[in-house]
XYZ file of C-alpha atoms in Angstrom:
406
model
C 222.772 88.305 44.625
C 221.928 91.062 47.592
C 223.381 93.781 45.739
C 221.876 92.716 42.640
C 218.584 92.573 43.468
C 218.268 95.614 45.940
C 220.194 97.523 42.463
C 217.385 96.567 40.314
C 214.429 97.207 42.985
C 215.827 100.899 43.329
C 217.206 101.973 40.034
C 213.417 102.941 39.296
C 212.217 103.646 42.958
C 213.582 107.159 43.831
C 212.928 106.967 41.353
C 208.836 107.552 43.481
C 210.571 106.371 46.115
C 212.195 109.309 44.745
C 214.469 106.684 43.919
C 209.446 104.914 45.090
C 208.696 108.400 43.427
C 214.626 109.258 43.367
C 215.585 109.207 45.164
C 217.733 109.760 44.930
C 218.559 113.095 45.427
C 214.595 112.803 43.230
C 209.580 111.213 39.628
C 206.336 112.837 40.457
C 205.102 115.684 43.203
C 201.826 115.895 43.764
C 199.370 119.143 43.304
C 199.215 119.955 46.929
C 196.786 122.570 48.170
C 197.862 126.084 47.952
C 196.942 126.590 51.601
C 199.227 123.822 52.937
C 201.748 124.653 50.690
C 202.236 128.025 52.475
C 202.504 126.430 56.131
C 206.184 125.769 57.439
C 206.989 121.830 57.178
C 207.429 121.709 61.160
C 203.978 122.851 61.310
C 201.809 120.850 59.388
C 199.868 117.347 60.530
C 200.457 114.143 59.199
C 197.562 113.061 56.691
C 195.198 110.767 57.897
C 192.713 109.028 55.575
C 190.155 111.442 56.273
C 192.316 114.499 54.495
C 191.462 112.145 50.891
C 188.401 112.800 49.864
C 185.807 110.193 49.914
C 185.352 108.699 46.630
C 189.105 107.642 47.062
C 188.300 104.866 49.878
C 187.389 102.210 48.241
C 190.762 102.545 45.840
C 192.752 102.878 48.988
C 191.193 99.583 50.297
C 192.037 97.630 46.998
C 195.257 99.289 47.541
C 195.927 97.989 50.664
C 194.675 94.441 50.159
C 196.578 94.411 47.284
C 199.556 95.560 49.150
C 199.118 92.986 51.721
C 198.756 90.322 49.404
C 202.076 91.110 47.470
C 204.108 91.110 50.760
C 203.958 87.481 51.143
C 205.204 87.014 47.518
C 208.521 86.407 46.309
C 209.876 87.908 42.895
C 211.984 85.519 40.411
C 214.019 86.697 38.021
C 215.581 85.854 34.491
C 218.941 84.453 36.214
C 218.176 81.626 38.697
C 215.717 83.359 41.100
C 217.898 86.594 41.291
C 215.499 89.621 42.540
C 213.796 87.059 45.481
C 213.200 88.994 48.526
C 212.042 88.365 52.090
C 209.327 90.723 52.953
C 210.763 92.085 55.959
C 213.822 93.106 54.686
C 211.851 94.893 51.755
C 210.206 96.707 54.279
C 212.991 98.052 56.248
C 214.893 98.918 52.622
C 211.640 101.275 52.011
C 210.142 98.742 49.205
C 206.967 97.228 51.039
C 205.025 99.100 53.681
C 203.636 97.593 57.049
C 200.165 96.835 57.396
C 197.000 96.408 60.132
C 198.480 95.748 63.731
C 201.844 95.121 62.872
C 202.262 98.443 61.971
C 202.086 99.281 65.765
C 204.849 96.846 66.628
C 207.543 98.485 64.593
C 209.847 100.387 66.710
C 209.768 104.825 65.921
C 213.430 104.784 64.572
C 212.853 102.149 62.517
C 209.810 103.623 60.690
C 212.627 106.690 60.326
C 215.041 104.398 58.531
C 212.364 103.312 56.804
C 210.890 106.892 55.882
C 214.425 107.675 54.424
C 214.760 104.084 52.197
C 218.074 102.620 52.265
C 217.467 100.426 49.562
C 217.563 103.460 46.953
C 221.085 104.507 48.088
C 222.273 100.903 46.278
C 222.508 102.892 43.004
C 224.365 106.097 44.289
C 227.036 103.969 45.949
C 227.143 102.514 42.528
C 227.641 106.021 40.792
C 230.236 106.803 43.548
C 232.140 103.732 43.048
C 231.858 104.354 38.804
C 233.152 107.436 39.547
C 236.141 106.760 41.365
C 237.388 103.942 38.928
C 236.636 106.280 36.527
C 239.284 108.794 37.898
C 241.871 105.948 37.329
C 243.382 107.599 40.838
C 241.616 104.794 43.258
C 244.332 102.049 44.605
C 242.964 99.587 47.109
C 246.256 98.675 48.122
C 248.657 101.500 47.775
C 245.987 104.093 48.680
C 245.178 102.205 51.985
C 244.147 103.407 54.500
C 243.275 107.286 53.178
C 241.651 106.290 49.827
C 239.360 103.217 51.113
C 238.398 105.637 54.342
C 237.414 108.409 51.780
C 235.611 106.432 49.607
C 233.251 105.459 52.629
C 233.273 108.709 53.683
C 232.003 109.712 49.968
C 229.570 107.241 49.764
C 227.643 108.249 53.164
C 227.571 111.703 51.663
C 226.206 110.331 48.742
C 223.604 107.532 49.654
C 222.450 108.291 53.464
C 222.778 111.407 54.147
C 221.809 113.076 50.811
C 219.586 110.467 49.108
C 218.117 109.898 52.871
C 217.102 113.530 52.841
C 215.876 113.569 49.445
C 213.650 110.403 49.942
C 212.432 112.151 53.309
C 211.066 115.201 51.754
C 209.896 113.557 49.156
C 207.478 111.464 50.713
C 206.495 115.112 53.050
C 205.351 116.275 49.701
C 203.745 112.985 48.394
C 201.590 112.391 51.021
C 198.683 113.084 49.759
C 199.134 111.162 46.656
C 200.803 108.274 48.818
C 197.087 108.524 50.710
C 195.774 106.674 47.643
C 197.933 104.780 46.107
C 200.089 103.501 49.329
C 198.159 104.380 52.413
C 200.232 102.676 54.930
C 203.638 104.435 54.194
C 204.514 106.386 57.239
C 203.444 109.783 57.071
C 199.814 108.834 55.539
C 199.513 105.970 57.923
C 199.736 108.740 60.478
C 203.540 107.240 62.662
C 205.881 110.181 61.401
C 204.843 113.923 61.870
C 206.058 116.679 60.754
C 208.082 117.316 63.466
C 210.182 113.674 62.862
C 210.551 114.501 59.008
C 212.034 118.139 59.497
C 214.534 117.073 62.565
C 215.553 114.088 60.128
C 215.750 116.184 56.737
C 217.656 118.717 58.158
C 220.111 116.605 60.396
C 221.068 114.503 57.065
C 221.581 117.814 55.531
C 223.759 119.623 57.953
C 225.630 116.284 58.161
C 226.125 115.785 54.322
C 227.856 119.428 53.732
C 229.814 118.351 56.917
C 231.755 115.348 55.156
C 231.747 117.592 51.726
C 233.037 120.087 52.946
C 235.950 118.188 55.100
C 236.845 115.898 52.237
C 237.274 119.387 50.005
C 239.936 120.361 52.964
C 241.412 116.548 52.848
C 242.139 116.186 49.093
C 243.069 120.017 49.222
C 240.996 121.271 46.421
C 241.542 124.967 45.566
C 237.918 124.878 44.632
C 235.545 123.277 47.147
C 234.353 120.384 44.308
C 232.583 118.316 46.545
C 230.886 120.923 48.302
C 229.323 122.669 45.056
C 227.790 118.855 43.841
C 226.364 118.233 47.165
C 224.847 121.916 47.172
C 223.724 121.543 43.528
C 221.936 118.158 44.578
C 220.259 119.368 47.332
C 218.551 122.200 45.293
C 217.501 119.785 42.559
C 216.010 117.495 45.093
C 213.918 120.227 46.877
C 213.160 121.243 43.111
C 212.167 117.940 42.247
C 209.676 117.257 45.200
C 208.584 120.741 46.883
C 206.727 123.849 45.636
C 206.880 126.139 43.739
C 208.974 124.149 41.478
C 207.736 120.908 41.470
C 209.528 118.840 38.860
C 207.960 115.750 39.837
C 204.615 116.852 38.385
C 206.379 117.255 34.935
C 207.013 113.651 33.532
C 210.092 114.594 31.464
C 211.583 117.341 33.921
C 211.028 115.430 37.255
C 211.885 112.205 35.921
C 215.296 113.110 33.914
C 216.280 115.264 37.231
C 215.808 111.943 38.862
C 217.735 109.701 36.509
C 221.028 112.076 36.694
C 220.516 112.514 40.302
C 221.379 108.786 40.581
C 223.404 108.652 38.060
C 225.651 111.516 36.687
C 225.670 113.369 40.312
C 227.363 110.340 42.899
C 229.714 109.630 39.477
C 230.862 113.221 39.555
C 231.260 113.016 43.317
C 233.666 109.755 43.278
C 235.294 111.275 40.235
C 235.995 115.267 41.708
C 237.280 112.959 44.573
C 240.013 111.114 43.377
C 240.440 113.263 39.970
C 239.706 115.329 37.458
C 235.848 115.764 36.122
C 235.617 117.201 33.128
C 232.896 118.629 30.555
C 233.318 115.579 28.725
C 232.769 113.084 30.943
C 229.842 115.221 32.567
C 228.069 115.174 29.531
C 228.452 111.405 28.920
C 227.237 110.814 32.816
C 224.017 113.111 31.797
C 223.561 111.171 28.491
C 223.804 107.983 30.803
C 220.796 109.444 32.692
C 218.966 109.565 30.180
C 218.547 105.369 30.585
C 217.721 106.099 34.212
C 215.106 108.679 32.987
C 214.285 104.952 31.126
C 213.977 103.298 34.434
C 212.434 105.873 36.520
C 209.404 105.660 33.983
C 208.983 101.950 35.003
C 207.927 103.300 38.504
C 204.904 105.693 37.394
C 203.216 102.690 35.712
C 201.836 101.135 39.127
C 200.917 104.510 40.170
C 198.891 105.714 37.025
C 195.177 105.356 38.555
C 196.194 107.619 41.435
C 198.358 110.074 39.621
C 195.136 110.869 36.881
C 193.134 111.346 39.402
C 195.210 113.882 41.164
C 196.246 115.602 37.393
C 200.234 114.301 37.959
C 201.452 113.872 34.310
C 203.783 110.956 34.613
C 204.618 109.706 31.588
C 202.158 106.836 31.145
C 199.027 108.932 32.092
C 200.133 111.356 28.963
C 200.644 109.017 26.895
C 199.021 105.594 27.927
C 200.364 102.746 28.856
C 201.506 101.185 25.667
C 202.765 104.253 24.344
C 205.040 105.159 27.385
C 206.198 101.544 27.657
C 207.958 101.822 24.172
C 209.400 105.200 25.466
C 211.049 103.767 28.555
C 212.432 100.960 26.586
C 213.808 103.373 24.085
C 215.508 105.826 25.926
C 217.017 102.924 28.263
C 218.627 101.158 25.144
C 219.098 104.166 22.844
C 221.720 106.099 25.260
C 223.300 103.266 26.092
C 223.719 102.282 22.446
C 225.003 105.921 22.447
C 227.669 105.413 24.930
C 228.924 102.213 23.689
C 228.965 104.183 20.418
C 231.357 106.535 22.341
C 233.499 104.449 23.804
C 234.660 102.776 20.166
C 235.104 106.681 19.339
C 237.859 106.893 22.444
C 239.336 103.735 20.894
C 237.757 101.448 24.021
C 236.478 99.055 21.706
C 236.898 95.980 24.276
C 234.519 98.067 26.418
C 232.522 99.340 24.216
C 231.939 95.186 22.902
C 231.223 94.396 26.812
C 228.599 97.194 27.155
C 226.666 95.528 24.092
C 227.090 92.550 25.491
C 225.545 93.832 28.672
C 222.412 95.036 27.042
C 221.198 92.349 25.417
C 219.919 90.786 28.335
C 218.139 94.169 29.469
C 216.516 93.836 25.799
C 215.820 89.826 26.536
C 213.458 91.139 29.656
C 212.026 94.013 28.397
C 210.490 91.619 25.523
C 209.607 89.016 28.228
C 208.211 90.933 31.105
C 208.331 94.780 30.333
C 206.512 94.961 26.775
C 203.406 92.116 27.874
C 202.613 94.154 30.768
C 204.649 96.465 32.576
C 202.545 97.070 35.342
C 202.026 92.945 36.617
C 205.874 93.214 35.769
C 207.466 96.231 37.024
C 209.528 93.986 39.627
C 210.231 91.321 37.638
C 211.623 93.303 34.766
C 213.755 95.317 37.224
C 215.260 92.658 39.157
C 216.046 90.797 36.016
C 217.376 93.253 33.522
C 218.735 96.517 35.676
C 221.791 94.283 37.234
C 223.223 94.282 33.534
C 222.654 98.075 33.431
C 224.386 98.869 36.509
C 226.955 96.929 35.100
C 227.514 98.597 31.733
C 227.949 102.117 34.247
C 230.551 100.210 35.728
C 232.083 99.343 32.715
C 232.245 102.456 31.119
C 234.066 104.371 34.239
C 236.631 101.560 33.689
C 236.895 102.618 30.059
C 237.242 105.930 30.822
C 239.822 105.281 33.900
C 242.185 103.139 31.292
C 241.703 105.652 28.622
C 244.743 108.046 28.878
C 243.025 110.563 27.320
C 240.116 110.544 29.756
């Protein structure tokens, strides 16, 4: 029940967290001043509430109280209370910040875990795991000890050290946004400089090619697989957050590099691992995160009073709230209808019946949570429908591992 819940809390929160603005490695950056733009990331001061302007106090105080007020609370979901969470825990995952006093009691490297959300690397050990099953090369038992060990050794790659870097830059770059909408995260709240984000961004980095780069030499690939993906993530993820690219402030640019960052890259990681990756499967990944593009969009809807008034166009400040909540449930069910689609074309029509079966839930609490009000709901639709998602992934690397074709 864990691992469901903390799947459906983060499938959307790199998603800002990206994946609360997503990562992942990645959905919104913020129009930051030209002038601090140009200043090295070492160099720069951690906002304090005085670098918002003025008229934005009295948000950030219904903000707060709000916050506070929601930390207390417990979430139910559609199957027997699954997506309840104790607000400590939720905290130290990256999904509920500290507030008042007991702010000062939490311990520095804890605020670092914190800053770098372990919750939102749920999903990309997911996509690894999807993508070694998918490779139909895995063996638990035969492979033991060298295939379990690199697995692991994937996954940290994957969800710590290059999701943890991506969430850590991410919120460098939010800050000023996160000033209004969630003052007591850790860089607004004024407990991580930028000293402690650039010694953490880069140490995660240097440490991710590290295990790429040796699992390249243990598999002995001729070409260094591994090594490109983690490369290629890295520069979507500074694309995605940092000037002068900036993806977040596009809805559909930011948000889709988000969705495949959690999706199609930590697949093609477990896959190149174990296997072969090919075009094909690539391309069915990327239609797959198209649904998290789906799911990151549930994330901007809490966020939409602060994002208009910094100019961010998320999706629901171009096109309202009850516009973009028909989009998100579209593309969600529409690619998945698409890859079920594609797996009776491979002949995987067993699978392909499962992954139906698997979205009618979803569909079940978008209509009784999502569509009413997606903002009250965010959580609750999450924890109660994205379990079944993460499950039809899973489902269709097994297709593709028992397909001989594939």
């Amino acid at each position: 029940c864990f691992l469901w819940k903390t799947m459906a809390s983060t499938m959307s929160t790199a998603m800002s967290m990206s994946v609360r603005r997503p990562p992942s490695t990645l959905a919104r950056v913020a129009h930051l001043p030209a002038r601090s733009l140009c200043k090295p990331l070492i160099s720069l001061k951690p906002l304090t509430r005085r670098g918002v302007r003025r008229d934005s106090s009295s948000r950030r105080r219904l903000v707060s109280a709000r916050a506070a007020q929601e930390s207390d609370e417990e979430v139910s979901g559609v199957v027997g209370g699954l997506g309840k969470g104790n607000a400590n825990v939720q905290r130290i995952l990256g999904f509920r910040q500290t507030d008042g006093a007991e702010a000062e009691e939490v311990p520095k490297w804890q605020v670092m875990v914190q800053l770098s959300k372990p919750g939102t690397w749920v999903p990309v050990v997911w996509g690894v795991l999807c993508g070694a099953a998918a490779s139909g090369n895995f063996h638990w038992i035969e492979g033991f000890p060298r295939d379990v060990s690199q697995s692991l050794a994937c996954i940290i790659l994957s969800g710590p050290c290059l999701t943890g870097f991506t969430q850590t830059i991410n919120d460098w770059y939010d800050r000023e946004i996160d000033a209004i909408n969630e003052p007591n995260r850790p860089i607004p709240s004024g407990r991580v400089t930028g000293t402690d984000v650039a010694i953490q961004a880069i140490g995660l980095l240097v440490l991710g090619f590290a295990i790429a780069i040796n699992l390249d030499q243990a598999r002995g690939h001729e070409f260094p697989t591994l090594t490109c993906i983690a490369i290629f993530g890295t520069i979507i993820s500074y694309m995605y957050s940092a000037p002068p690219f900036k993806l977040k402030a596009n809805g559909w640019q930011g948000t889709y590099a988000l969705g495949a960052s959690y999706i199609a890259l930590p697949w093609w990681a477990g896959q190149a691992l174990f296997g072969e990756l090919t075009l094909e499967i690539m391309l069915v990944t990327l239609m797959y995160s198209v649904a998290g593009l789906g799911i990151a969009i549930v994330n901007d809807f809490k966020s939409i009073e602060g994002d208009r008034e910094l100019g961010l166009k998320s999706l629901p400040v171009q096109f309202g709230v009850d516009t973009a909540k028909y989009i998100t449930v579209g593309t969600i069910d529409g690619f998945q209808l698409l890859v079920a689609a594609w797996l009776f074309g491979i002949g995987e029509k067993w699978y392909g019946l499962a992954l139906l079966g698997l979205i009618v839930p979803q569909v079940v609490a978008q209509i009784r949570y999502f569509i009413p009000d997606p903002i009250k709901n965010d959580v609750k639709y999450q924890a109660s429908a994205q379990p079944f998602l993460v499950l039809g992934i899973l489902t269709t690397a097994f297709a593709v591992g028992h397909n001989p074709y594939h």
